[in-house]
Amino acid sequence: MDFSFLPKYWAYFNDGVLVTIVISLCVVCFGTMIGILMALLKRSSVKPLSYLASCYIWLFRGTPMVVQIMIAFAWLHFNAAPTISFGVLDLDFSRLLPGVIIVSLNSGAYISESVRAGIEAVPRGQFEAAYSLGLPPRQTMRYIILPQALKTILPALGNEFITIIKDSSLLQTIGVMELWNGAQSVVSATYIPVEPLLFAAAYYLLVTTAMSALLKRLEKHMGKGERL
């Protein structure tokens, strides 16, 4: 095993993993907002809105993410978007923005089903109690139901964040400089075909393991709050 490239190319992995985490955070934030919206639309009594949300979920869950990324890059043009330096990496926002948008839409389709399940898990009595106090449906959902549902689906959101950390590697297909693309740049520069990829895989494993541990601690802390 030849890891002699590390002293010279360490920054490609460190900067790459930071970009990966930032992308994942943005995707989960946008995906959560999209998922909540789609879950509410799917539960809507207005049939066209419910049908539209169902079609959206069906489309993004039924096609490969890499295909969605390539189509988004072909359709979405941000020619005026800048390229900025992030350590040793150059982030081309004309490539980064389509990637973040389409992965957020994909994530939103999966999160929407988790949100819908979380809403349906809230006891029906919570709705009835809110209505008996005179709260309209919109305020009932905003102040009573969604906070309870989001607490329930927190583990699913955490798992989605971990999944996006791994799936963000697909953005290398359109030239986004994240961890996996950084590792491939090291392969091209050093002509060492395997070890840089193995090191990147170990980096992914380290990050996802650390995130899993943090999420378990958070879930345990919230569980204590419920028992109290």
mmCIF file of N, CA and C in Angstrom, residues 51-122:
data_model
loop_
_atom_site.group_PDB
_atom_site.id
_atom_site.type_symbol
_atom_site.label_atom_id
_atom_site.label_comp_id
_atom_site.label_asym_id
_atom_site.label_seq_id
_atom_site.Cartn_x
_atom_site.Cartn_y
_atom_site.Cartn_z
ATOM 1 N N TYR A 51 -52.319 15.598 -6.145
ATOM 2 C CA TYR A 51 -51.841 14.828 -7.296
ATOM 3 C C TYR A 51 -50.468 15.322 -7.735
ATOM 4 N N LEU A 52 -50.266 16.641 -7.728
ATOM 5 C CA LEU A 52 -48.979 17.211 -8.114
ATOM 6 C C LEU A 52 -47.875 16.740 -7.173
ATOM 7 N N ALA A 53 -48.145 16.754 -5.867
ATOM 8 C CA ALA A 53 -47.149 16.296 -4.897
ATOM 9 C C ALA A 53 -46.854 14.814 -5.082
ATOM 10 N N SER A 54 -47.879 14.015 -5.336
ATOM 11 C CA SER A 54 -47.671 12.584 -5.556
ATOM 12 C C SER A 54 -46.821 12.328 -6.794
ATOM 13 N N CYS A 55 -47.057 13.092 -7.855
ATOM 14 C CA CYS A 55 -46.257 12.939 -9.077
ATOM 15 C C CYS A 55 -44.809 13.327 -8.840
ATOM 16 N N TYR A 56 -44.603 14.389 -8.079
ATOM 17 C CA TYR A 56 -43.240 14.821 -7.748
ATOM 18 C C TYR A 56 -42.493 13.727 -6.993
ATOM 19 N N ILE A 57 -43.130 13.180 -5.969
ATOM 20 C CA ILE A 57 -42.499 12.130 -5.165
ATOM 21 C C ILE A 57 -42.228 10.902 -6.021
ATOM 22 N N TRP A 58 -43.196 10.519 -6.836
ATOM 23 C CA TRP A 58 -43.043 9.359 -7.725
ATOM 24 C C TRP A 58 -41.877 9.547 -8.692
ATOM 25 N N LEU A 59 -41.758 10.736 -9.254
ATOM 26 C CA LEU A 59 -40.713 11.006 -10.239
ATOM 27 C C LEU A 59 -39.321 10.946 -9.622
ATOM 28 N N PHE A 60 -39.124 11.637 -8.500
ATOM 29 C CA PHE A 60 -37.778 11.731 -7.935
ATOM 30 C C PHE A 60 -37.369 10.462 -7.196
ATOM 31 N N ARG A 61 -38.319 9.714 -6.681
ATOM 32 C CA ARG A 61 -37.978 8.456 -6.019
ATOM 33 C C ARG A 61 -37.820 7.315 -7.002
ATOM 34 N N GLY A 62 -38.336 7.491 -8.203
ATOM 35 C CA GLY A 62 -38.338 6.401 -9.179
ATOM 36 C C GLY A 62 -37.249 6.480 -10.222
ATOM 37 N N THR A 63 -36.414 7.530 -10.184
ATOM 38 C CA THR A 63 -35.336 7.652 -11.164
ATOM 39 C C THR A 63 -33.999 7.822 -10.436
ATOM 40 N N PRO A 64 -32.902 7.356 -11.029
ATOM 41 C CA PRO A 64 -31.597 7.434 -10.358
ATOM 42 C C PRO A 64 -31.146 8.878 -10.151
ATOM 43 N N MET A 65 -30.524 9.120 -9.015
ATOM 44 C CA MET A 65 -30.058 10.472 -8.717
ATOM 45 C C MET A 65 -29.029 10.948 -9.730
ATOM 46 N N VAL A 66 -28.146 10.049 -10.178
ATOM 47 C CA VAL A 66 -27.102 10.474 -11.118
ATOM 48 C C VAL A 66 -27.725 10.944 -12.431
ATOM 49 N N VAL A 67 -28.830 10.327 -12.848
ATOM 50 C CA VAL A 67 -29.530 10.767 -14.054
ATOM 51 C C VAL A 67 -30.138 12.145 -13.826
ATOM 52 N N GLN A 68 -30.740 12.344 -12.655
ATOM 53 C CA GLN A 68 -31.314 13.650 -12.325
ATOM 54 C C GLN A 68 -30.244 14.736 -12.330
ATOM 55 N N ILE A 69 -29.068 14.409 -11.791
ATOM 56 C CA ILE A 69 -27.979 15.380 -11.738
ATOM 57 C C ILE A 69 -27.552 15.777 -13.143
ATOM 58 N N MET A 70 -27.400 14.809 -14.021
ATOM 59 C CA MET A 70 -26.958 15.100 -15.388
ATOM 60 C C MET A 70 -27.997 15.927 -16.144
ATOM 61 N N ILE A 71 -29.273 15.605 -15.962
ATOM 62 C CA ILE A 71 -30.333 16.370 -16.627
ATOM 63 C C ILE A 71 -30.372 17.800 -16.095
ATOM 64 N N ALA A 72 -30.248 17.956 -14.771
ATOM 65 C CA ALA A 72 -30.262 19.302 -14.183
ATOM 66 C C ALA A 72 -29.097 20.130 -14.693
ATOM 67 N N PHE A 73 -27.921 19.521 -14.803
ATOM 68 C CA PHE A 73 -26.755 20.253 -15.291
ATOM 69 C C PHE A 73 -26.941 20.673 -16.748
ATOM 70 N N ALA A 74 -27.632 19.835 -17.534
ATOM 71 C CA ALA A 74 -27.875 20.166 -18.935
ATOM 72 C C ALA A 74 -28.925 21.258 -19.087
ATOM 73 N N TRP A 75 -29.905 21.293 -18.163
ATOM 74 C CA TRP A 75 -31.009 22.246 -18.273
ATOM 75 C C TRP A 75 -30.761 23.562 -17.556
ATOM 76 N N LEU A 76 -30.093 23.495 -16.404
ATOM 77 C CA LEU A 76 -29.909 24.706 -15.599
ATOM 78 C C LEU A 76 -28.566 25.347 -15.948
ATOM 79 N N HIS A 77 -28.615 26.582 -16.379
ATOM 80 C CA HIS A 77 -27.396 27.277 -16.781
ATOM 81 C C HIS A 77 -27.176 28.498 -15.880
ATOM 82 N N PHE A 78 -26.038 28.519 -15.222
ATOM 83 C CA PHE A 78 -25.652 29.651 -14.371
ATOM 84 C C PHE A 78 -24.319 30.192 -14.895
ATOM 85 N N ASN A 79 -24.378 30.717 -16.119
ATOM 86 C CA ASN A 79 -23.146 31.131 -16.786
ATOM 87 C C ASN A 79 -22.434 32.268 -16.065
ATOM 88 N N ALA A 80 -23.208 33.076 -15.338
ATOM 89 C CA ALA A 80 -22.604 34.205 -14.631
ATOM 90 C C ALA A 80 -22.133 33.835 -13.236
ATOM 91 N N ALA A 81 -22.314 32.572 -12.846
ATOM 92 C CA ALA A 81 -21.930 32.146 -11.498
ATOM 93 C C ALA A 81 -20.410 32.157 -11.364
ATOM 94 N N PRO A 82 -19.903 32.581 -10.221
ATOM 95 C CA PRO A 82 -18.446 32.700 -10.057
ATOM 96 C C PRO A 82 -17.795 31.358 -9.740
ATOM 97 N N THR A 83 -16.497 31.349 -9.859
ATOM 98 C CA THR A 83 -15.664 30.246 -9.383
ATOM 99 C C THR A 83 -14.793 30.785 -8.265
ATOM 100 N N ILE A 84 -14.891 30.174 -7.090
ATOM 101 C CA ILE A 84 -14.122 30.657 -5.949
ATOM 102 C C ILE A 84 -13.142 29.588 -5.494
ATOM 103 N N SER A 85 -12.078 30.029 -4.872
ATOM 104 C CA SER A 85 -11.083 29.102 -4.340
ATOM 105 C C SER A 85 -11.450 28.715 -2.918
ATOM 106 N N PHE A 86 -11.439 27.407 -2.660
ATOM 107 C CA PHE A 86 -11.688 26.887 -1.323
ATOM 108 C C PHE A 86 -10.486 26.017 -0.976
ATOM 109 N N GLY A 87 -9.490 26.637 -0.355
ATOM 110 C CA GLY A 87 -8.239 25.922 -0.117
ATOM 111 C C GLY A 87 -7.578 25.602 -1.435
ATOM 112 N N VAL A 88 -7.311 24.339 -1.677
ATOM 113 C CA VAL A 88 -6.677 23.926 -2.936
ATOM 114 C C VAL A 88 -7.706 23.630 -4.016
ATOM 115 N N LEU A 89 -8.993 23.693 -3.670
ATOM 116 C CA LEU A 89 -10.048 23.356 -4.618
ATOM 117 C C LEU A 89 -10.651 24.615 -5.221
ATOM 118 N N ASP A 90 -11.090 24.505 -6.467
ATOM 119 C CA ASP A 90 -11.818 25.575 -7.140
ATOM 120 C C ASP A 90 -13.280 25.168 -7.264
ATOM 121 N N LEU A 91 -14.160 25.938 -6.632
ATOM 122 C CA LEU A 91 -15.585 25.626 -6.649
ATOM 123 C C LEU A 91 -16.267 26.440 -7.745
ATOM 124 N N ASP A 92 -16.695 25.755 -8.782
ATOM 125 C CA ASP A 92 -17.396 26.382 -9.894
ATOM 126 C C ASP A 92 -18.891 26.358 -9.585
ATOM 127 N N PHE A 93 -19.457 27.521 -9.269
ATOM 128 C CA PHE A 93 -20.862 27.569 -8.867
ATOM 129 C C PHE A 93 -21.804 27.292 -10.030
ATOM 130 N N SER A 94 -21.340 27.395 -11.263
ATOM 131 C CA SER A 94 -22.188 27.011 -12.385
ATOM 132 C C SER A 94 -22.421 25.502 -12.406
ATOM 133 N N ARG A 95 -21.571 24.766 -11.727
ATOM 134 C CA ARG A 95 -21.755 23.321 -11.567
ATOM 135 C C ARG A 95 -22.343 22.988 -10.192
ATOM 136 N N LEU A 96 -21.917 23.726 -9.179
ATOM 137 C CA LEU A 96 -22.360 23.435 -7.820
ATOM 138 C C LEU A 96 -23.846 23.708 -7.633
ATOM 139 N N LEU A 97 -24.349 24.829 -8.158
ATOM 140 C CA LEU A 97 -25.746 25.198 -7.946
ATOM 141 C C LEU A 97 -26.727 24.188 -8.544
ATOM 142 N N PRO A 98 -26.553 23.763 -9.816
ATOM 143 C CA PRO A 98 -27.471 22.726 -10.320
ATOM 144 C C PRO A 98 -27.417 21.450 -9.493
ATOM 145 N N GLY A 99 -26.215 21.092 -9.031
ATOM 146 C CA GLY A 99 -26.082 19.893 -8.216
ATOM 147 C C GLY A 99 -26.837 19.986 -6.911
ATOM 148 N N VAL A 100 -26.678 21.103 -6.209
ATOM 149 C CA VAL A 100 -27.361 21.283 -4.929
ATOM 150 C C VAL A 100 -28.870 21.336 -5.126
ATOM 151 N N ILE A 101 -29.319 22.005 -6.176
ATOM 152 C CA ILE A 101 -30.758 22.124 -6.437
ATOM 153 C C ILE A 101 -31.378 20.756 -6.676
ATOM 154 N N ILE A 102 -30.784 19.965 -7.558
ATOM 155 C CA ILE A 102 -31.408 18.687 -7.914
ATOM 156 C C ILE A 102 -31.304 17.676 -6.779
ATOM 157 N N VAL A 103 -30.187 17.673 -6.049
ATOM 158 C CA VAL A 103 -30.075 16.738 -4.921
ATOM 159 C C VAL A 103 -31.042 17.144 -3.809
ATOM 160 N N SER A 104 -31.270 18.445 -3.632
ATOM 161 C CA SER A 104 -32.263 18.898 -2.654
ATOM 162 C C SER A 104 -33.663 18.452 -3.045
ATOM 163 N N LEU A 105 -33.977 18.543 -4.332
ATOM 164 C CA LEU A 105 -35.291 18.091 -4.798
ATOM 165 C C LEU A 105 -35.444 16.583 -4.589
ATOM 166 N N ASN A 106 -34.383 15.845 -4.862
ATOM 167 C CA ASN A 106 -34.410 14.401 -4.638
ATOM 168 C C ASN A 106 -34.593 14.083 -3.156
ATOM 169 N N SER A 107 -33.832 14.767 -2.323
ATOM 170 C CA SER A 107 -33.932 14.552 -0.881
ATOM 171 C C SER A 107 -35.319 14.923 -0.374
ATOM 172 N N GLY A 108 -35.881 16.007 -0.901
ATOM 173 C CA GLY A 108 -37.208 16.433 -0.485
ATOM 174 C C GLY A 108 -38.270 15.385 -0.739
ATOM 175 N N ALA A 109 -38.120 14.617 -1.830
ATOM 176 C CA ALA A 109 -39.095 13.569 -2.133
ATOM 177 C C ALA A 109 -39.085 12.486 -1.055
ATOM 178 N N TYR A 110 -37.897 12.137 -0.570
ATOM 179 C CA TYR A 110 -37.807 11.112 0.474
ATOM 180 C C TYR A 110 -38.234 11.673 1.844
ATOM 181 N N ILE A 111 -37.816 12.904 2.123
ATOM 182 C CA ILE A 111 -38.174 13.501 3.410
ATOM 183 C C ILE A 111 -39.680 13.713 3.513
ATOM 184 N N SER A 112 -40.321 14.018 2.387
ATOM 185 C CA SER A 112 -41.765 14.271 2.420
ATOM 186 C C SER A 112 -42.532 13.063 2.934
ATOM 187 N N GLU A 113 -42.091 11.873 2.570
ATOM 188 C CA GLU A 113 -42.777 10.675 3.049
ATOM 189 C C GLU A 113 -42.543 10.478 4.545
ATOM 190 N N SER A 114 -41.353 10.832 5.018
ATOM 191 C CA SER A 114 -41.087 10.748 6.459
ATOM 192 C C SER A 114 -41.929 11.762 7.223
ATOM 193 N N VAL A 115 -42.044 12.974 6.670
ATOM 194 C CA VAL A 115 -42.854 14.006 7.321
ATOM 195 C C VAL A 115 -44.323 13.593 7.343
ATOM 196 N N ARG A 116 -44.806 13.066 6.234
ATOM 197 C CA ARG A 116 -46.201 12.628 6.173
ATOM 198 C C ARG A 116 -46.470 11.539 7.216
ATOM 199 N N ALA A 117 -45.533 10.597 7.326
ATOM 200 C CA ALA A 117 -45.697 9.538 8.331
ATOM 201 C C ALA A 117 -45.661 10.117 9.744
ATOM 202 N N GLY A 118 -44.795 11.127 9.952
ATOM 203 C CA GLY A 118 -44.722 11.759 11.266
ATOM 204 C C GLY A 118 -45.997 12.493 11.620
ATOM 205 N N ILE A 119 -46.587 13.164 10.640
ATOM 206 C CA ILE A 119 -47.855 13.871 10.884
ATOM 207 C C ILE A 119 -48.957 12.870 11.221
ATOM 208 N N GLU A 120 -49.000 11.779 10.477
ATOM 209 C CA GLU A 120 -50.039 10.784 10.704
ATOM 210 C C GLU A 120 -49.846 10.047 12.028
ATOM 211 N N ALA A 121 -48.611 10.086 12.564
ATOM 212 C CA ALA A 121 -48.349 9.440 13.851
ATOM 213 C C ALA A 121 -48.826 10.277 15.027
ATOM 214 N N VAL A 122 -49.064 11.572 14.796
ATOM 215 C CA VAL A 122 -49.583 12.427 15.873
ATOM 216 C C VAL A 122 -51.019 12.021 16.173
#
